[in-house]
Coordinates of C-alpha atoms in Angstrom, one line a residue:
M1 CA 107.9 71.4 103.8
M2 CA 108.3 75.0 103.0
K3 CA 109.9 74.2 99.6
I4 CA 107.0 71.8 98.8
K5 CA 104.4 74.7 99.5
I6 CA 106.4 77.0 97.4
G7 CA 106.6 74.5 94.5
I8 CA 102.8 74.0 94.7
I9 CA 102.2 77.8 94.6
K10 CA 104.4 78.2 91.6
A11 CA 102.7 75.3 89.8
G12 CA 99.2 76.6 90.6
T13 CA 100.2 80.1 89.4
A14 CA 101.6 78.8 86.2
V15 CA 98.2 76.8 85.6
L16 CA 96.0 79.7 86.3
N17 CA 98.0 82.1 84.2
A18 CA 97.7 79.6 81.3
V19 CA 93.9 79.5 81.7
Y20 CA 93.8 83.3 82.1
A21 CA 95.8 83.7 78.9
F22 CA 92.9 82.4 76.9
M23 CA 90.3 84.4 78.9
K24 CA 92.1 87.7 77.9
F25 CA 91.1 87.1 74.4
L26 CA 87.5 87.6 75.4
P27 CA 86.0 91.1 74.5
V28 CA 86.6 93.8 77.3
R29 CA 83.2 95.4 78.3
K30 CA 82.5 98.7 80.0
K31 CA 82.5 96.8 83.3
V32 CA 83.7 97.4 86.9
T33 CA 84.2 94.2 89.0
M34 CA 84.4 94.5 92.8
L35 CA 86.1 91.7 94.6
S36 CA 86.2 90.8 98.4
R37 CA 87.2 88.2 100.8
Q38 CA 85.8 90.1 103.8
A39 CA 82.3 88.5 103.7
N40 CA 79.9 86.5 101.6
K41 CA 77.8 89.5 100.7
P42 CA 78.7 92.9 99.4
S43 CA 79.6 95.6 102.0
D44 CA 77.6 98.9 102.1
E45 CA 80.6 100.6 100.5
F46 CA 80.6 98.3 97.5
L47 CA 76.8 98.8 97.2
M48 CA 77.3 102.7 97.5
V49 CA 79.9 102.7 94.8
R50 CA 77.8 100.5 92.5
K51 CA 74.8 102.8 93.0
G52 CA 76.9 105.8 92.2
I53 CA 78.2 104.2 89.0
K54 CA 74.7 103.1 87.9
L55 CA 73.2 106.6 88.5
R56 CA 76.0 108.1 86.5
D57 CA 75.7 105.6 83.5
E58 CA 73.3 102.6 83.4
R59 CA 75.2 101.2 80.6
V60 CA 78.2 100.3 82.9
K61 CA 78.0 96.8 84.1
V62 CA 79.0 96.3 87.9
V63 CA 79.8 92.8 89.1
L64 CA 80.1 92.1 92.8
L65 CA 81.9 89.0 93.8
C66 CA 82.2 88.3 97.5
H67 CA 83.3 85.1 99.0
T68 CA 85.2 84.3 102.2
L69 CA 87.8 81.5 102.7
D70 CA 87.6 81.1 106.5
G71 CA 90.8 79.6 107.9
G72 CA 92.8 80.3 104.7
A73 CA 95.2 77.5 104.3
A74 CA 93.8 75.6 107.2
S75 CA 90.2 75.6 105.6
S76 CA 88.6 72.3 104.7
M77 CA 89.2 70.7 101.3
S78 CA 85.6 71.3 100.3
D79 CA 85.9 75.1 101.0
K80 CA 89.1 75.3 99.1
I81 CA 87.5 73.6 96.0
K82 CA 84.6 75.9 96.3
Y83 CA 86.9 78.8 96.4
G84 CA 88.9 77.5 93.5
F85 CA 85.9 77.6 91.3
H86 CA 85.1 81.1 92.6
M87 CA 88.6 82.2 91.5
L88 CA 87.8 81.0 88.0
V89 CA 84.7 83.2 88.0
Q90 CA 86.8 86.1 89.3
M91 CA 89.3 85.6 86.6
F92 CA 86.6 85.7 83.8
H93 CA 85.3 89.0 85.0
I94 CA 88.8 90.5 85.6
A95 CA 89.7 89.6 82.0
T96 CA 86.6 91.3 80.6
S97 CA 86.6 94.5 82.8
K98 CA 88.0 97.9 82.5
V99 CA 88.3 98.5 86.3
V100 CA 88.6 96.1 89.3
I101 CA 88.1 97.3 92.8
L102 CA 89.2 95.3 95.9
D103 CA 88.6 95.8 99.6
S104 CA 91.1 93.1 100.6
Y105 CA 93.8 90.8 99.4
C106 CA 92.8 88.9 96.2
I107 CA 94.8 85.9 95.1
V108 CA 94.1 86.1 91.4
V109 CA 94.6 89.8 91.1
S110 CA 98.1 89.4 92.6
I111 CA 99.4 86.3 90.8
L112 CA 98.1 86.8 87.4
N113 CA 99.6 88.6 84.4
H114 CA 97.0 91.2 83.4
R115 CA 96.3 93.4 80.4
K116 CA 98.2 96.6 80.5
D117 CA 95.0 98.6 80.3
L118 CA 93.3 97.0 83.2
K119 CA 93.1 99.3 86.3
V120 CA 93.1 97.9 89.7
I121 CA 92.0 99.9 92.7
Q122 CA 92.7 98.7 96.3
M123 CA 90.0 100.3 98.4
W124 CA 91.2 98.8 101.7
H125 CA 88.3 97.9 104.1
S126 CA 89.7 99.9 107.1
M127 CA 89.1 103.6 107.5
G128 CA 92.5 103.9 109.3
T129 CA 95.2 101.6 110.5
M130 CA 96.4 100.7 114.1
K131 CA 98.2 97.3 113.7
K132 CA 100.9 96.4 111.4
F133 CA 99.7 94.4 108.3
G134 CA 100.9 92.8 105.1
Y135 CA 104.6 93.4 104.5
T136 CA 105.1 95.2 107.8
S137 CA 103.9 92.2 109.8
L138 CA 105.8 89.4 107.9
D139 CA 107.1 86.5 110.1
T140 CA 105.4 87.9 113.2
E141 CA 103.1 85.7 115.3
E142 CA 100.0 87.0 113.6
G143 CA 101.5 87.8 110.1
S144 CA 102.3 85.8 107.2
K145 CA 105.4 83.9 106.4
S146 CA 107.7 85.8 104.2
E147 CA 108.4 82.9 101.8
I148 CA 104.6 82.4 101.2
A149 CA 104.0 86.1 100.8
Y150 CA 106.5 86.5 98.1
A151 CA 105.6 83.4 96.3
M152 CA 101.9 84.5 96.3
K153 CA 103.0 87.9 95.1
M154 CA 100.9 89.4 98.0
H155 CA 99.3 92.8 97.2
R156 CA 100.9 93.1 93.8
N157 CA 99.3 94.6 90.6
Y158 CA 97.6 97.6 92.2
D159 CA 97.6 100.8 90.2
H160 CA 95.9 103.0 92.9
I161 CA 95.5 102.6 96.7
F162 CA 93.1 104.7 98.6
A163 CA 93.9 106.2 102.0
S164 CA 91.6 108.0 104.3
S165 CA 94.0 110.8 104.7
D166 CA 97.7 111.9 104.0
A167 CA 98.6 110.7 107.5
Y168 CA 97.6 107.2 106.6
K169 CA 99.6 107.0 103.4
D170 CA 102.9 105.9 104.8
H171 CA 101.3 103.2 106.8
L172 CA 99.5 101.8 103.8
A173 CA 102.6 102.1 101.5
S174 CA 104.7 100.0 103.9
G175 CA 101.9 97.4 104.5
F176 CA 101.3 96.9 100.8
G177 CA 104.9 97.3 99.8
Y178 CA 104.5 100.2 97.4
D179 CA 105.9 103.7 97.0
A180 CA 103.8 106.3 98.7
A181 CA 103.2 107.9 95.3
K182 CA 100.7 105.1 94.6
I183 CA 98.6 106.1 97.5
M184 CA 95.7 108.5 97.0
T185 CA 93.8 110.3 99.6
M186 CA 90.2 109.1 99.1
P187 CA 88.2 108.4 102.2
L188 CA 85.9 105.3 102.2
P189 CA 82.2 105.7 101.2
R190 CA 81.3 105.0 104.9
L191 CA 82.3 108.4 105.7
D192 CA 79.1 109.7 103.9
L193 CA 77.1 107.4 106.3
L194 CA 78.9 108.8 109.3
N195 CA 78.0 112.2 108.2
S196 CA 74.4 111.5 107.3
E197 CA 71.6 112.7 109.7
K198 CA 69.0 110.6 107.8
Y199 CA 71.2 107.4 108.0
E200 CA 71.7 108.1 111.7
E201 CA 68.0 108.4 112.3
R202 CA 67.2 105.3 110.3
V203 CA 69.8 103.2 112.2
R204 CA 68.8 104.6 115.7
E205 CA 65.2 103.8 114.9
K206 CA 66.0 100.2 114.2
I207 CA 68.2 99.7 117.1
Y208 CA 65.9 101.5 119.7
G209 CA 63.0 99.4 118.3
I210 CA 64.7 96.3 119.6
Y211 CA 66.7 97.8 122.5
P212 CA 64.6 100.6 124.0
E213 CA 66.8 100.5 127.0
F214 CA 69.7 102.1 125.0
K215 CA 67.6 105.3 124.9
E216 CA 67.3 105.3 128.8
K217 CA 70.9 105.3 129.9
P218 CA 74.3 106.3 128.3
V219 CA 75.7 103.4 126.1
I220 CA 79.3 102.3 126.6
L221 CA 80.3 100.3 123.4
Y222 CA 83.3 98.0 123.7
C223 CA 84.8 97.0 120.4
P224 CA 87.9 94.9 121.0
T225 CA 90.2 93.5 118.3
F226 CA 90.5 89.7 117.9
R227 CA 93.0 87.9 120.0
K228 CA 94.2 84.3 119.7
N229 CA 94.6 84.1 123.5
E230 CA 90.9 83.7 124.3
E231 CA 91.5 82.9 127.9
A232 CA 93.3 86.2 128.7
F233 CA 90.7 88.1 126.7
A234 CA 87.8 86.5 128.7
R235 CA 89.4 87.5 132.0
A236 CA 89.8 91.1 130.7
L237 CA 86.2 91.3 129.5
K238 CA 85.0 90.0 132.9
E239 CA 87.0 92.6 134.7
L240 CA 85.6 95.4 132.5
E241 CA 82.0 94.0 133.0
M242 CA 82.5 94.2 136.8
A243 CA 84.1 97.6 136.7
V244 CA 81.2 99.2 134.7
D245 CA 78.2 100.6 136.8
H246 CA 75.3 98.8 135.2
E247 CA 72.8 100.9 137.1
K248 CA 74.2 104.0 135.2
Y249 CA 75.1 102.7 131.8
C250 CA 74.1 100.1 129.1
F251 CA 77.2 98.1 128.4
V252 CA 77.3 96.7 124.9
A253 CA 80.2 94.5 123.6
K254 CA 80.8 93.7 119.9
L255 CA 83.2 90.9 119.9
H256 CA 85.1 89.8 116.7
P257 CA 83.1 87.3 114.7
L258 CA 85.9 84.8 115.1
S259 CA 86.0 85.2 118.9
K260 CA 84.7 82.2 121.0
T261 CA 84.5 84.2 124.2
C262 CA 81.0 84.5 125.7
A263 CA 79.8 87.8 127.0
G264 CA 78.6 88.0 130.6
E265 CA 75.0 88.3 131.7
E266 CA 75.2 92.1 132.2
I267 CA 76.6 92.6 128.7
A268 CA 74.4 93.2 125.7
T269 CA 75.8 91.9 122.4
A270 CA 73.0 93.4 120.0
D271 CA 73.7 90.6 117.6
E272 CA 71.3 92.0 115.0
F273 CA 73.6 95.0 114.5
S274 CA 77.2 95.6 113.5
S275 CA 79.8 97.6 115.4
F276 CA 79.4 100.2 112.9
D277 CA 75.6 100.4 113.4
M278 CA 76.1 100.8 117.2
L279 CA 78.2 103.9 116.6
F280 CA 75.0 105.7 116.1
V281 CA 73.7 105.1 119.6
A282 CA 77.0 104.9 121.5
D283 CA 77.9 107.6 124.0
Y284 CA 81.4 106.2 124.7
V285 CA 83.6 103.7 122.8
V286 CA 86.1 101.5 124.5
S287 CA 88.5 99.8 122.2
D288 CA 92.2 98.8 122.1
Y289 CA 93.9 98.3 118.6
S290 CA 90.8 98.3 116.5
C291 CA 90.3 100.7 113.6
I292 CA 86.8 101.4 114.6
V293 CA 88.3 104.1 116.7
Y294 CA 88.7 106.3 113.6
E295 CA 85.0 106.0 112.7
A296 CA 84.1 106.8 116.3
A297 CA 86.3 109.8 116.3
V298 CA 84.6 111.0 113.1
R299 CA 81.4 111.0 115.0
R300 CA 83.1 112.7 117.9
I301 CA 82.3 109.9 120.4
P302 CA 84.7 109.9 123.3
L303 CA 87.3 107.1 123.1
F304 CA 88.9 105.0 125.8
F305 CA 91.7 102.5 125.2
Y306 CA 91.7 99.3 127.3
N307 CA 95.2 97.8 126.4
F308 CA 95.4 95.1 129.0
D309 CA 97.8 93.0 126.8
M310 CA 99.8 95.8 125.3
D311 CA 103.1 94.1 125.6
L312 CA 102.0 90.8 124.4
Y313 CA 100.2 92.2 121.4
T314 CA 103.0 94.5 120.3
D315 CA 105.5 91.7 120.5
G316 CA 103.2 89.3 118.5
R317 CA 102.5 91.8 115.6
G318 CA 103.3 95.4 116.3
L319 CA 101.5 98.7 116.0
A320 CA 101.6 101.0 113.0
I321 CA 101.2 104.2 115.0
D322 CA 102.8 105.8 118.2
Y323 CA 100.0 104.5 120.4
Y324 CA 100.6 106.7 123.5
K325 CA 101.5 109.8 121.6
E326 CA 98.7 109.6 118.9
L327 CA 95.6 108.2 120.6
P328 CA 93.2 111.0 121.9
G329 CA 91.8 109.4 125.0
P330 CA 92.6 107.8 128.4
I331 CA 94.7 104.5 128.0
S332 CA 94.9 101.9 130.6
G333 CA 95.2 98.1 131.1
D334 CA 93.2 98.4 134.2
A335 CA 89.4 98.0 133.7
R336 CA 88.6 100.1 136.9
E337 CA 90.6 103.0 135.5
I338 CA 88.8 102.8 132.2
A339 CA 85.3 102.7 133.8
S340 CA 86.4 105.6 136.2
A341 CA 87.6 107.7 133.2
V342 CA 84.2 107.1 131.5
E343 CA 82.3 108.3 134.6
S344 CA 84.6 111.4 134.8
A345 CA 83.7 112.3 131.3
E346 CA 80.1 111.7 132.1
T347 CA 79.9 113.7 135.4
D348 CA 82.4 116.6 135.0
G349 CA 83.2 116.9 131.4
G350 CA 86.6 115.3 132.0
Y351 CA 87.3 114.5 128.3
D352 CA 89.5 116.3 125.8
M353 CA 87.1 116.7 122.9
E354 CA 89.5 119.0 121.1
A355 CA 92.2 116.2 120.9
L356 CA 89.4 113.8 119.6
G357 CA 88.6 116.3 116.9
K358 CA 92.2 116.8 115.9
F359 CA 92.8 113.1 115.8
A360 CA 89.7 112.6 113.5
E361 CA 90.7 115.3 111.1
K362 CA 94.3 114.0 110.9
Y363 CA 93.4 110.4 110.0
V364 CA 90.2 111.0 108.1
A365 CA 90.2 113.8 105.5
P366 CA 86.8 115.7 106.1
T367 CA 84.6 115.5 103.0
K368 CA 80.7 115.4 102.4
H369 CA 80.9 113.5 99.2
A370 CA 83.4 110.5 99.6
T371 CA 81.4 108.1 97.4
K372 CA 81.0 110.7 94.6
D373 CA 84.8 111.2 94.6
I374 CA 85.4 107.5 94.2
V375 CA 82.8 107.1 91.4
D376 CA 84.3 110.2 89.6
F377 CA 87.7 108.6 89.7
V378 CA 86.5 105.2 88.5
F379 CA 84.9 106.9 85.5
S380 CA 88.2 108.7 84.8
L381 CA 89.8 105.3 84.3
M382 CA 87.3 104.1 81.8

């Protein structure tokens, strides 16, 4: 079966490269194409970079192509066909662009033979890394099969890869399969939002307009990573719900979009807002292996780590950092201990804010102009 899959991939790659060979005769424009499989609409970061480019030079054309393929190889045939046509659109714009910016893996960027003067930037969607990914997670329970990854030339053809800090470079280099020299310290545009008082006020106003109770009591924000074992996660979520004192705190859980677990009656989900939005009203953040901890750390929100399935998770995929050494807050698989640690931080200041600050500055290089730096670099490539 694997040989058949590899054969289909090779044949498909040859066909696409044949079509692409003709597209490369089309005239190249002063154009930047931004591609994503993260969502069906552009991220704030893509929009921020586009705005920065257009403010600098309106003559530069910026194309945003965002399309998910939920389920990947297991997706429906109709979804695969739709994505196939989307790939042709991607190919046309790549062939006629000077710069391509990605925030995730893109099939046609990796498998096609591009012009030598095309520049491809991987602006990975995560502020930092917690879990192994890409080539460091091959053949694990949650990773890709190595035969498929190499046949698909996963993460090939990148000229530049952005990292939020020097401390993040080795993790990205290993995950993408590149020498560390390819990695540039260039924090994501969302750092500008995390540092913006105007943006904070605007988001808070929207959230408080719908959830005024979040102003009345401290907000505990729970942002867990996605797990395939939904049954174990549902139990852990229930235990955390029971451990939190709901008379004292508002408990908000932002579950992964793919999660089918239902939150309990005393848990707010604030479906109108993203996890990122909720960072602007959160007083405490509870997570596990999610990269939102880096964004919370930038905002100096006390972090707590509820790792109830640490052994299972590390065996299934593995972590990219020394979990117990690097993380700046209390760590426990016991929901009651996590709730108690939050209360301690609330009542007697029992939280190491200095460690939190050092963690933030280590993994996210401080800057007040992240978007401008990226736009400057894009123009240097054109």
